Tab-separated table of C-alpha atoms and ligand atoms in Angstrom:
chain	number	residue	atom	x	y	z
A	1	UNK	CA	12.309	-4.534	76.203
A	2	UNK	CA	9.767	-3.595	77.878
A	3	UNK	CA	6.173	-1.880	76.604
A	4	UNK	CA	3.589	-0.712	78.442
A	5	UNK	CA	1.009	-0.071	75.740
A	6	UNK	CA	-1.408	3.299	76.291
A	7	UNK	CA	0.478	4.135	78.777
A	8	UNK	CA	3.436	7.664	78.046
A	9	UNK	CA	5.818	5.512	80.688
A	10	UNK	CA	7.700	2.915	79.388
A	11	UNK	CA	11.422	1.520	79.471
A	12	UNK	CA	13.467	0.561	76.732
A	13	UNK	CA	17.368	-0.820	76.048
A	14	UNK	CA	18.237	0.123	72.252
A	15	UNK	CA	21.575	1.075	71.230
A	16	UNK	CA	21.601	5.205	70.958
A	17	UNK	CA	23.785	7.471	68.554
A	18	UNK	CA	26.062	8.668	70.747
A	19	UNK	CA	26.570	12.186	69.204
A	20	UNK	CA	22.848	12.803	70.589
A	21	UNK	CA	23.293	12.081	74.320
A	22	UNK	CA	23.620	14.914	75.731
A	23	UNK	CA	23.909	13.802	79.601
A	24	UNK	CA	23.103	10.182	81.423
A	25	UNK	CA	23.683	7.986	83.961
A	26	UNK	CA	27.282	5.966	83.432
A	27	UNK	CA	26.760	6.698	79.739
A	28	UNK	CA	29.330	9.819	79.562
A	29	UNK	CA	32.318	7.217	79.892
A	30	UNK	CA	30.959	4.668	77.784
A	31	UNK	CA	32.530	3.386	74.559
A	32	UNK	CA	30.122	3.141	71.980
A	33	UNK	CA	30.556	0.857	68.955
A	34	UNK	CA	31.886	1.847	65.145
A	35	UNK	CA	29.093	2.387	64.273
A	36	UNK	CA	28.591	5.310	66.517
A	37	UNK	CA	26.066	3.839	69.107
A	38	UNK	CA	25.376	3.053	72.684
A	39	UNK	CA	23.952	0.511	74.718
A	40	UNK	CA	21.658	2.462	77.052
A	41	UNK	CA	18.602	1.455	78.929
A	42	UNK	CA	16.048	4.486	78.323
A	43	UNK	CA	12.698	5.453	80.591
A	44	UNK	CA	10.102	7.595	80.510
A	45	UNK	CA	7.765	8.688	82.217
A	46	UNK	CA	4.742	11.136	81.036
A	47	UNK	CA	5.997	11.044	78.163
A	48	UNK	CA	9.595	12.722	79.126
A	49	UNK	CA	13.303	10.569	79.559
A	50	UNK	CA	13.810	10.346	83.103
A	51	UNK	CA	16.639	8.064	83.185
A	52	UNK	CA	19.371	7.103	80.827
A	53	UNK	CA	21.727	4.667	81.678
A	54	UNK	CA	24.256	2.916	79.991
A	55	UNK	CA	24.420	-0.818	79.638
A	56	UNK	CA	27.899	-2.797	80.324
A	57	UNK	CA	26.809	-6.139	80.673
A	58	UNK	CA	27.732	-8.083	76.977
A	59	UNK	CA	24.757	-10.537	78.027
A	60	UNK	CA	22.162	-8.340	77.581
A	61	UNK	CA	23.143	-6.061	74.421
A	62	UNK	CA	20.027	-4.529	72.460
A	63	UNK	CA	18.615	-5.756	69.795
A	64	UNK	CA	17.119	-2.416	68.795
A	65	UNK	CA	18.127	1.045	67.404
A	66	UNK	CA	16.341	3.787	69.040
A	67	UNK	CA	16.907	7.780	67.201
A	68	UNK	CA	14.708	10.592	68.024
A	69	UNK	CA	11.538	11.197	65.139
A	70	UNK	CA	13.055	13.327	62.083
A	71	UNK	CA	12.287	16.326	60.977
A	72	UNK	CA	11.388	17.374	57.289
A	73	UNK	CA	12.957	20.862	56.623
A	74	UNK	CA	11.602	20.728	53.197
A	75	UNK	CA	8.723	19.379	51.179
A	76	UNK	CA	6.123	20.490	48.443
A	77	UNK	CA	2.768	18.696	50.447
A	78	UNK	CA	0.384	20.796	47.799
A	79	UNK	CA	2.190	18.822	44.639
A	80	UNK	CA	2.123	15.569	46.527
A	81	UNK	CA	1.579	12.458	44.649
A	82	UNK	CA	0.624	14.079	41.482
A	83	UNK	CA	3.446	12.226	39.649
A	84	UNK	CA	0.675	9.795	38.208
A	85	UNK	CA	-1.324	11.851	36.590
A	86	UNK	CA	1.188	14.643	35.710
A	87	UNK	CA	4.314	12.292	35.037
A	88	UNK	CA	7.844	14.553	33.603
A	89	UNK	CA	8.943	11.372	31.941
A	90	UNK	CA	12.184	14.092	30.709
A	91	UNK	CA	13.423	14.454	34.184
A	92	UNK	CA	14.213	18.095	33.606
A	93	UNK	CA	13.949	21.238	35.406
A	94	UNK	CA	12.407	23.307	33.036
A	95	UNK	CA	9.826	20.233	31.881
A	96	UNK	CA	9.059	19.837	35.873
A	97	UNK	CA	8.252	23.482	35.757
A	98	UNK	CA	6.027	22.933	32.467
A	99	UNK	CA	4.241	20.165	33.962
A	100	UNK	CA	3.933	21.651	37.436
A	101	UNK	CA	2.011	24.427	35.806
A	102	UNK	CA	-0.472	22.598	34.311
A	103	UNK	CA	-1.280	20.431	37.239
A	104	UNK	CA	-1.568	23.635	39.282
A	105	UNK	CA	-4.176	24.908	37.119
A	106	UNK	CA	-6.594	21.479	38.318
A	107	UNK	CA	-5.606	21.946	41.871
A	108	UNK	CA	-8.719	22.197	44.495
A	109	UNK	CA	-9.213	22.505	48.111
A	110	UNK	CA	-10.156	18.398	47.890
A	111	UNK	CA	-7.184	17.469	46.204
A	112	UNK	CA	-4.725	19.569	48.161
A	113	UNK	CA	-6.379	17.775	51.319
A	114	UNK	CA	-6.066	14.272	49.939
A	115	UNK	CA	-2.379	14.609	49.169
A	116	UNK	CA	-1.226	16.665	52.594
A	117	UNK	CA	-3.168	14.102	54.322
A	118	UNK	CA	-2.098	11.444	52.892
A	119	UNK	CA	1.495	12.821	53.381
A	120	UNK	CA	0.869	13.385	56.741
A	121	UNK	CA	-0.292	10.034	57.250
A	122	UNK	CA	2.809	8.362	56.007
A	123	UNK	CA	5.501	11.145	57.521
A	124	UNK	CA	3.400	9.704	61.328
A	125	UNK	CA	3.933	6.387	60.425
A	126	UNK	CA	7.706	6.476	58.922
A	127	UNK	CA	8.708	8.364	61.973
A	128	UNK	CA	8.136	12.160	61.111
A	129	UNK	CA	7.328	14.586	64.106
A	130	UNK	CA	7.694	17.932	61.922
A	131	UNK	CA	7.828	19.157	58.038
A	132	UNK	CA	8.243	22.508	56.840
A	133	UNK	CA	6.582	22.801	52.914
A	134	UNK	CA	6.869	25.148	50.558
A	135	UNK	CA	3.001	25.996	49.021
A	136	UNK	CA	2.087	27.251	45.640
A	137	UNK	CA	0.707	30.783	46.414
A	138	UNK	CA	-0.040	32.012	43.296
A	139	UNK	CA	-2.522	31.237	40.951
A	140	UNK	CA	-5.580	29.274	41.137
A	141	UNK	CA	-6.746	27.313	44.317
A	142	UNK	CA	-3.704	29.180	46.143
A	143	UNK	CA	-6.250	30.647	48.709
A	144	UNK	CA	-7.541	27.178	49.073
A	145	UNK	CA	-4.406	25.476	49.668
A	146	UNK	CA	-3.557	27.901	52.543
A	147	UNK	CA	-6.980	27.104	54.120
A	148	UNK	CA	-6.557	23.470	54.002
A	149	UNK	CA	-2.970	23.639	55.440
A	150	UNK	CA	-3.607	25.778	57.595
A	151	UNK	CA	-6.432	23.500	59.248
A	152	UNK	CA	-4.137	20.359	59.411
A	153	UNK	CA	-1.456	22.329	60.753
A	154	UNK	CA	-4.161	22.621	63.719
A	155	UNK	CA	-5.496	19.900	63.306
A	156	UNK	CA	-2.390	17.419	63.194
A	157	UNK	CA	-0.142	20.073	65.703
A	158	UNK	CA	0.322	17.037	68.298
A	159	UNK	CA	1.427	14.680	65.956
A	160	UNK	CA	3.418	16.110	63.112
A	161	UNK	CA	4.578	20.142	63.329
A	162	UNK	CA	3.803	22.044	60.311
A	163	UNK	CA	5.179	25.362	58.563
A	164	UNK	CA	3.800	26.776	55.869
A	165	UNK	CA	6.110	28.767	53.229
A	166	UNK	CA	4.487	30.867	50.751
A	167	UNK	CA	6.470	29.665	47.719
A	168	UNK	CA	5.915	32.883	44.918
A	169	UNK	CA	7.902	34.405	42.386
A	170	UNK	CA	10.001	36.868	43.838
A	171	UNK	CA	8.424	39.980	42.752
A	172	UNK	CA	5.130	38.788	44.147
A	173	UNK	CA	6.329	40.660	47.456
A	174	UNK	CA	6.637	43.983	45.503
A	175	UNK	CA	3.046	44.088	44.467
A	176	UNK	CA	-0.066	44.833	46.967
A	177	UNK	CA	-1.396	41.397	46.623
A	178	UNK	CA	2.153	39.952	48.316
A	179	UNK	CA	1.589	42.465	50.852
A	180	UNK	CA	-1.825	40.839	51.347
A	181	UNK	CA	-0.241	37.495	51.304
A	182	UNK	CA	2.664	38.068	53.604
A	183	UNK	CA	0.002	39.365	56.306
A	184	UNK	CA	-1.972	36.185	55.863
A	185	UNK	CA	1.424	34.489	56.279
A	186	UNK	CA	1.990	35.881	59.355
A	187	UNK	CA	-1.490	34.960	60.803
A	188	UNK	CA	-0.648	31.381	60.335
A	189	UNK	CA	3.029	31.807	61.909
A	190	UNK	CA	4.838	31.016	58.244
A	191	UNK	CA	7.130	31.879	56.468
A	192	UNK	CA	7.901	33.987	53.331
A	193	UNK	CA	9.358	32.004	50.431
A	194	UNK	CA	10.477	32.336	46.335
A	195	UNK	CA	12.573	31.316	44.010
A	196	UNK	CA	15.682	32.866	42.684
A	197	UNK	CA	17.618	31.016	40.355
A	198	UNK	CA	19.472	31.754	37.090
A	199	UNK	CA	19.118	33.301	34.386
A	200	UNK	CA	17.829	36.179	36.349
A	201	UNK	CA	17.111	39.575	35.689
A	202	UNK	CA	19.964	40.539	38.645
A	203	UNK	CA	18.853	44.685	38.885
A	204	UNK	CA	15.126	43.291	39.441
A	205	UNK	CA	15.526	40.524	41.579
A	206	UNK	CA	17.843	42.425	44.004
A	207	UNK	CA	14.775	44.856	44.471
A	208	UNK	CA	12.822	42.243	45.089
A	209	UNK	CA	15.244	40.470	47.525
A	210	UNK	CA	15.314	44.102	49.343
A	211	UNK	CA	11.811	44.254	49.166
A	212	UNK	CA	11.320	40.670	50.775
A	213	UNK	CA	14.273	41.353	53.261
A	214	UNK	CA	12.386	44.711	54.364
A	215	UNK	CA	8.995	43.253	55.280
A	216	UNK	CA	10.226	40.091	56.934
A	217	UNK	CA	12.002	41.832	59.039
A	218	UNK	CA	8.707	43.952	59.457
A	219	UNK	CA	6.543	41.502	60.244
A	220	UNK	CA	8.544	39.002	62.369
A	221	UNK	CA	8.337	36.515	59.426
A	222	UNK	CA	11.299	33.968	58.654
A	223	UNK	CA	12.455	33.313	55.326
A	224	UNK	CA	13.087	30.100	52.957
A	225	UNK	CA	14.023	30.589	49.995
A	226	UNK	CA	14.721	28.339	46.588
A	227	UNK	CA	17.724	29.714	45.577
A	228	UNK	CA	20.563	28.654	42.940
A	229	UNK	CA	18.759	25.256	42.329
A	230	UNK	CA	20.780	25.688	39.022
A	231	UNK	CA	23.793	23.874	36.925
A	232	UNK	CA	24.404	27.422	35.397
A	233	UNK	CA	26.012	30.583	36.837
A	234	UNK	CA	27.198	28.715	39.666
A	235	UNK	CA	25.936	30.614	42.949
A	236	UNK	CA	24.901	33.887	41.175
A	237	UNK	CA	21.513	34.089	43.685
A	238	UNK	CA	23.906	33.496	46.875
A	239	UNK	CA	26.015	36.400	45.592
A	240	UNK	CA	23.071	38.577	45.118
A	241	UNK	CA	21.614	37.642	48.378
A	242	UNK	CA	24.509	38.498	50.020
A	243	UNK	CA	25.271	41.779	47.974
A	244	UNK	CA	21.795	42.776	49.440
A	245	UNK	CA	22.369	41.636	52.790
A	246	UNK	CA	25.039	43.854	52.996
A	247	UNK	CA	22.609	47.165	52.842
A	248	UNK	CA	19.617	45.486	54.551
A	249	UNK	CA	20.467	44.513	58.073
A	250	UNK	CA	17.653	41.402	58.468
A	251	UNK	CA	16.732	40.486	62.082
A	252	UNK	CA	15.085	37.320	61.378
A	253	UNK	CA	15.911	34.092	60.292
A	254	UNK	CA	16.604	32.917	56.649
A	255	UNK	CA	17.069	29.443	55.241
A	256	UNK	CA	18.588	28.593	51.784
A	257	UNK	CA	17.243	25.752	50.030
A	258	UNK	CA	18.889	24.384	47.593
A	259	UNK	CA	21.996	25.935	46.824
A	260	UNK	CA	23.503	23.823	44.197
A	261	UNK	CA	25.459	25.442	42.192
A	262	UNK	CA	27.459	26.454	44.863
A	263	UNK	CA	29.317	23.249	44.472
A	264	UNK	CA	30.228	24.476	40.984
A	265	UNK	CA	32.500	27.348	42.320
A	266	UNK	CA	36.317	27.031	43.067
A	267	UNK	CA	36.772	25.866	46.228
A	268	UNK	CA	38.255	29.138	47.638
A	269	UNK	CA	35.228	31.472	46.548
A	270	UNK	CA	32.827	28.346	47.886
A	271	UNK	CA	35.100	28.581	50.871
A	272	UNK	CA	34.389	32.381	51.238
A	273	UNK	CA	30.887	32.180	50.544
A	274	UNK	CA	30.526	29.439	53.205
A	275	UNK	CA	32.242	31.805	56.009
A	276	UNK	CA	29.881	34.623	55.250
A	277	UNK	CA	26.580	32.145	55.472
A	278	UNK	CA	28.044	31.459	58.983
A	279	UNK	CA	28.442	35.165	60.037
A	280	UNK	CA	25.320	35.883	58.968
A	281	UNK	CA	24.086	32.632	60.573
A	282	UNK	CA	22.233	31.837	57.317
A	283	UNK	CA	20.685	28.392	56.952
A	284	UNK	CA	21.042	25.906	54.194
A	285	UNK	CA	18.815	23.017	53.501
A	286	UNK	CA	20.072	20.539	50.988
A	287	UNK	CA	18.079	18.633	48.690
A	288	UNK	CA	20.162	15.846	47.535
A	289	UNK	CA	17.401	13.638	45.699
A	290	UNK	CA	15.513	16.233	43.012
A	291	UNK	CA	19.056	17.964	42.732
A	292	UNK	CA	20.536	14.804	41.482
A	293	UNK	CA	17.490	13.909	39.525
A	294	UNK	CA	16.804	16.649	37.658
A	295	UNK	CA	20.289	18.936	37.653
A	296	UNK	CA	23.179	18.457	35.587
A	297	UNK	CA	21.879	16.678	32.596
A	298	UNK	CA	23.128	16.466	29.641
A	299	UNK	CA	20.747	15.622	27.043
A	300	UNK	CA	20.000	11.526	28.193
A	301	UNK	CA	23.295	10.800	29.108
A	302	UNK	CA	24.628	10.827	33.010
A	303	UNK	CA	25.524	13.677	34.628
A	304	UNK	CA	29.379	14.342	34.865
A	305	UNK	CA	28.365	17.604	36.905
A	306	UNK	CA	26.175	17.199	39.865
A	307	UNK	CA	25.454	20.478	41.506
A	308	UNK	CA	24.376	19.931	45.397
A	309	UNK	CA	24.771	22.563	47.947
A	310	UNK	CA	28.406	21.795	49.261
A	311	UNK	CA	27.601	20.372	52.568
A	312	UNK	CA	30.765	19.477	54.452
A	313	UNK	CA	32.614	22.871	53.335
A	314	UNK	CA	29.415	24.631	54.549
A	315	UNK	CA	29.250	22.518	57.997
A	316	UNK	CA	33.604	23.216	58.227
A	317	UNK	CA	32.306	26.956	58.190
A	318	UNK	CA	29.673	26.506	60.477
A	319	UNK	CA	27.053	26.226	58.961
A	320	UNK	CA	24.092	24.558	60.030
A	321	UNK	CA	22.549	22.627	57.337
A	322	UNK	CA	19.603	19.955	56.924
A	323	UNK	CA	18.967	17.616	54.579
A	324	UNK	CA	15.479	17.260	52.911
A	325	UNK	CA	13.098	15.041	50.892
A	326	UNK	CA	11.681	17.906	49.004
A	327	UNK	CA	9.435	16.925	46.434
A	328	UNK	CA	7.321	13.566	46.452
A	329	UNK	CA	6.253	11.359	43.343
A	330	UNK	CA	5.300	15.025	41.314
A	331	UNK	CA	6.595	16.112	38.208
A	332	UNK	CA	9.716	17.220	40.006
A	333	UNK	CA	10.743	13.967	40.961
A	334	UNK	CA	8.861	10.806	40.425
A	335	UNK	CA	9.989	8.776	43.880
A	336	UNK	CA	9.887	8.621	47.612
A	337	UNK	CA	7.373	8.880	50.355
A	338	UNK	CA	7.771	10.924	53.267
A	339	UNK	CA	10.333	8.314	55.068
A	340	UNK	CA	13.204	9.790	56.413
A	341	UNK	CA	15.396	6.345	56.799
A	342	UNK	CA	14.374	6.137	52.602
A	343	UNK	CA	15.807	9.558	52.027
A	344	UNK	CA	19.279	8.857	54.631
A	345	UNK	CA	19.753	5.818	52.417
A	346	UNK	CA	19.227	7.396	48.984
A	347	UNK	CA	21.206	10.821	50.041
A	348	UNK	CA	24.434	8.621	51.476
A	349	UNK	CA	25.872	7.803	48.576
A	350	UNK	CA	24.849	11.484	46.910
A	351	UNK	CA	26.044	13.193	50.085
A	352	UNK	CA	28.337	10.603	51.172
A	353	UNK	CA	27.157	12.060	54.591
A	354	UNK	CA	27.139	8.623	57.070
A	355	UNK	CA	24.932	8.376	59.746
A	356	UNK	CA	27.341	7.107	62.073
A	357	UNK	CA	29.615	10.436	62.366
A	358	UNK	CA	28.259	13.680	64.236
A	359	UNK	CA	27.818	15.764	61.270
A	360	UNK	CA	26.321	13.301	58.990
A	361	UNK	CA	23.739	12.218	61.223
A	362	UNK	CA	22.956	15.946	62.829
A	363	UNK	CA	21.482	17.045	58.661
A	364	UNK	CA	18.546	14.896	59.600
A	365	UNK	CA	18.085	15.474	63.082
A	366	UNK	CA	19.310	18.551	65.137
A	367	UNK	CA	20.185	20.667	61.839
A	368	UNK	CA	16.664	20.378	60.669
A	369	UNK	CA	15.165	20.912	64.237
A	370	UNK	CA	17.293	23.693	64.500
A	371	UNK	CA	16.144	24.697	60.304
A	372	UNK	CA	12.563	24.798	61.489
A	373	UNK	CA	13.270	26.628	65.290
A	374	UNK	CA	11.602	23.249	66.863
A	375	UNK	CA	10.908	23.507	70.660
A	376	UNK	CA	13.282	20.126	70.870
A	377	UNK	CA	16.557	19.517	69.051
A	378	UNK	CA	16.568	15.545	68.823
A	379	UNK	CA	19.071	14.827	71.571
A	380	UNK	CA	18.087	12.802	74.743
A	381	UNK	CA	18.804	13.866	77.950
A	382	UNK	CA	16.383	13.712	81.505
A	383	UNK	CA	13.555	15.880	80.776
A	384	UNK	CA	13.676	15.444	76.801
A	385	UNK	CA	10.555	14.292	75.059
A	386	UNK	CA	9.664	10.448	74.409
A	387	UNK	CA	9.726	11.368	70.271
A	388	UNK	CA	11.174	8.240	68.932
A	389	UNK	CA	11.489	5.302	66.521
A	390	UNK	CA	12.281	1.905	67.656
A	391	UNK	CA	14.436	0.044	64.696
A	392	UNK	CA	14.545	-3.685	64.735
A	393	UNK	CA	17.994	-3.116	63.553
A	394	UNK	CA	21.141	-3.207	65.198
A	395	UNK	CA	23.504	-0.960	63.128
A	396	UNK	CA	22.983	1.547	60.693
A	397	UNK	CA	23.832	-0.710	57.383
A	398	UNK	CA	20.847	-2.904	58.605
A	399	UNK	CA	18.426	-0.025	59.269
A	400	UNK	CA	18.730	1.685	56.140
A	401	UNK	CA	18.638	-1.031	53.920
A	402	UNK	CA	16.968	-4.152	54.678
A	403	UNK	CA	13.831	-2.273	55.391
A	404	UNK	CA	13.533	-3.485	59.443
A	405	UNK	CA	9.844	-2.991	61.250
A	406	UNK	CA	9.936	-0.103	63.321
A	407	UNK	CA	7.817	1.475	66.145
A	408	UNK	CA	7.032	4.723	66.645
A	409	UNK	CA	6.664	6.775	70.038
A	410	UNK	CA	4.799	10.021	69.958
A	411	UNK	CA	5.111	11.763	73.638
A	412	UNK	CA	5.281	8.776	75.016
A	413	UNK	CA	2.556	6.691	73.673
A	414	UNK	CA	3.233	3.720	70.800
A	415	UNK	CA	1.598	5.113	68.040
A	416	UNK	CA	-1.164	3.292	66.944
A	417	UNK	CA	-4.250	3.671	64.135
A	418	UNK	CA	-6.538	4.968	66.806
A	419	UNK	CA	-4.323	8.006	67.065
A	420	UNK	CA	-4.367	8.750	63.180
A	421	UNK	CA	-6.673	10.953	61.870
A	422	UNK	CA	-8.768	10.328	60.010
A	423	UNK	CA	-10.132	11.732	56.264
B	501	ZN	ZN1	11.357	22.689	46.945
């Protein structure tokens, strides 16, 4: 291997997943291993690929795993790291709610900073290169916490991506102080966002969904929404979303989060519901973590239902659907830290998604870039960005659990602490 530090050129052999080469030198009719990889020798040159070749000599196998920096369709950065001080030691979803109130009622532009920053900090370092989050726009300090993200998404734009979604009640868009909010959206190129999940007032929230529908597709402005994050009426906001979609035609983008109760349905109506998503090229994220944390319990004992969005009937259908972290060490779940090979390992067994097939690896890498409408999908080819994360690791078992050192390269350059910013 060989670095050439401060320099975007360098040359590296790693083994590659194969379902992200997209074209190469003598790689096309390579065999790659069972684990789904490739020997290749990889350069760069300011910053973009400009060779790929496969290696075929035995002698000089890698002793590295290189995959493209992951993307984050999903987090809560406003909440961040509020766990501490606003523990749910009940691990439920109404409690999470409860708590998450009360913390939002202490929130300031300071303490918003510290926790995006510090989140952006450790998504850099882990091997992040873009996060959508959801932020708190109602209520005290919301104004604040749009300012503040909206600097670091300036401010951090060559290092990690951000979106902002304005995360609101869904009625908020019928009143004249959404309006004012969805404009502000659109200044800093968001998205609109809310929550719909059961028990729901169905009459009211499918004027609301209308409403919502209508000026998104107004303003240009995508949609994510929290929907069906639920162990009860299994997909009842799905259903409503899609009785609405029927009667307003939407020309932009929209993006299901959640979506766990879907996996409560039959499997024919799931099947159904799955085909229409993919007509209407809807797009799910699921959240594997918080949905198994906090869904499905019954009173302390385990769950014996776990509602998760139902990702390999949804990806049959054609879905395309991403995997997030959503929430970090907040009352809505008490764990993680912004590192994507933490979440693969945790969501395996959940999702029993394995990165060494196409479609389990694609939920954290091209599904999510896709998600968030990145400039780059994750795949390499000549001419694709130097994003990457060198794993001292030479299969997937090792890489996602005995915690190997990895490297990150941002454009080209190692990433070092000079590049961080800093406060
Ligand atoms: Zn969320």
């Amino acid at each position: 291997m060989s670095l050439l530090n401060y320099e975007n050129n360098g040359s590296i052999n790693a083994w590659v997943p194969r379902s992200l080469i997209i074209d190469g030198k003598k790689v096309l009719g390579l065999s790659c291993n069972r684990d789904g990889l490739c020997p290749i020798q990889i350069k760069w040159v300011n910053g973009k690929t400009i060779s790929i070749e496969g290696i075929n000599n035995s002698v000089e196998l890698p002793l590295s795993l290189l995959i493209p920096r992951f993307v984050e369709p999903h987090a809560h950065l406003d909440k961040a790291f509020t766990w501490n001080d606003y523990p749910n030691f009940k691990g439920s979803y109404e409690m999470a709610l409860e708590v998450n109130l009360k913390e939002q009622l202490t929130r300031t532009e300071e303490n918003v900073r510290f926790r995006a920053q510090k989140a952006l900090k450790l998504a850099l370092r882990n091997g992040i290169r873009a996060i959508r989050t959801h932020i708190d726009s109602v209520g005290l300090a919301s104004d604040e916490s749009w300012e503040v993200l909206g600097d670091l998404k300036s401010q951090w734009k060559s290092l990690v991506e951000l979106q902002l979604v304005a995360l609101v009640p869904l009625d908020y868009w019928c009143t004249e102080k959404g309006k004012l909010l969805a404009t502000r959206v659109v200044k800093k190129d968001g998205l609109l966002g809310g929550v719909l999940a059961p028990p729901f007032d169905k009459k009211k929230s499918e004027e609301s969904l209308r409403k919502l529908i209508q000026t998104a597709n107004q303003l240009g402005c995508d949609i994510d929404l929290h929907i069906d994050e639920s162990q009860i009426s299994p997909g009842a906001g799905l259903k409503l979303l899609l009785k609405v979609l029927e009667e307003v035609t939407s020309n932009i983008s929209i993006t299901c989060s959640h979506l766990s109760s879907m996996s409560l349905l039959s499997r024919r109506e799931l099947i159904g519901l799955a085909d229409r998503l993919a007509e209407l090229k809807i797009k799910v994220v699921a959240l594997p973590l918080t949905n198994a944390w906090l869904l499905g319990r019954d009173g302390r004992g385990t769950s014996v239902n776990r509602p998760l969005a139902p990702i390999f009937y949804l990806q049959k259908s054609g879905v395309i659907v991403g995997v997030g972290g959503d929430n970090v060490k907040d009352p809505w779940f008490p764990l993680g830290g912004f590192d994507p090979l933490e979440l693969m390992a945790f969501s395996m067994p959940l999702t029993q998604l394995a990165p060494w097939q196409r479609l389990g690896l694609a939920p954290f890498t091209t599904a999510s870039a896709d998600i968030m409408d990145l400039d780059w999908d994750g795949t390499f080819y000549e001419g694709s960005p130097a994003n990457w994360i060198v794993i001292e690791a030479t299969s997937w078992a090792d890489a996602l659990s005995l915690n190997p050192k990895r490297k990150v390269i941002v454009n080209g350059y190692w990433l070092n602490e000079n590049m961080i910013p800093t406060g």
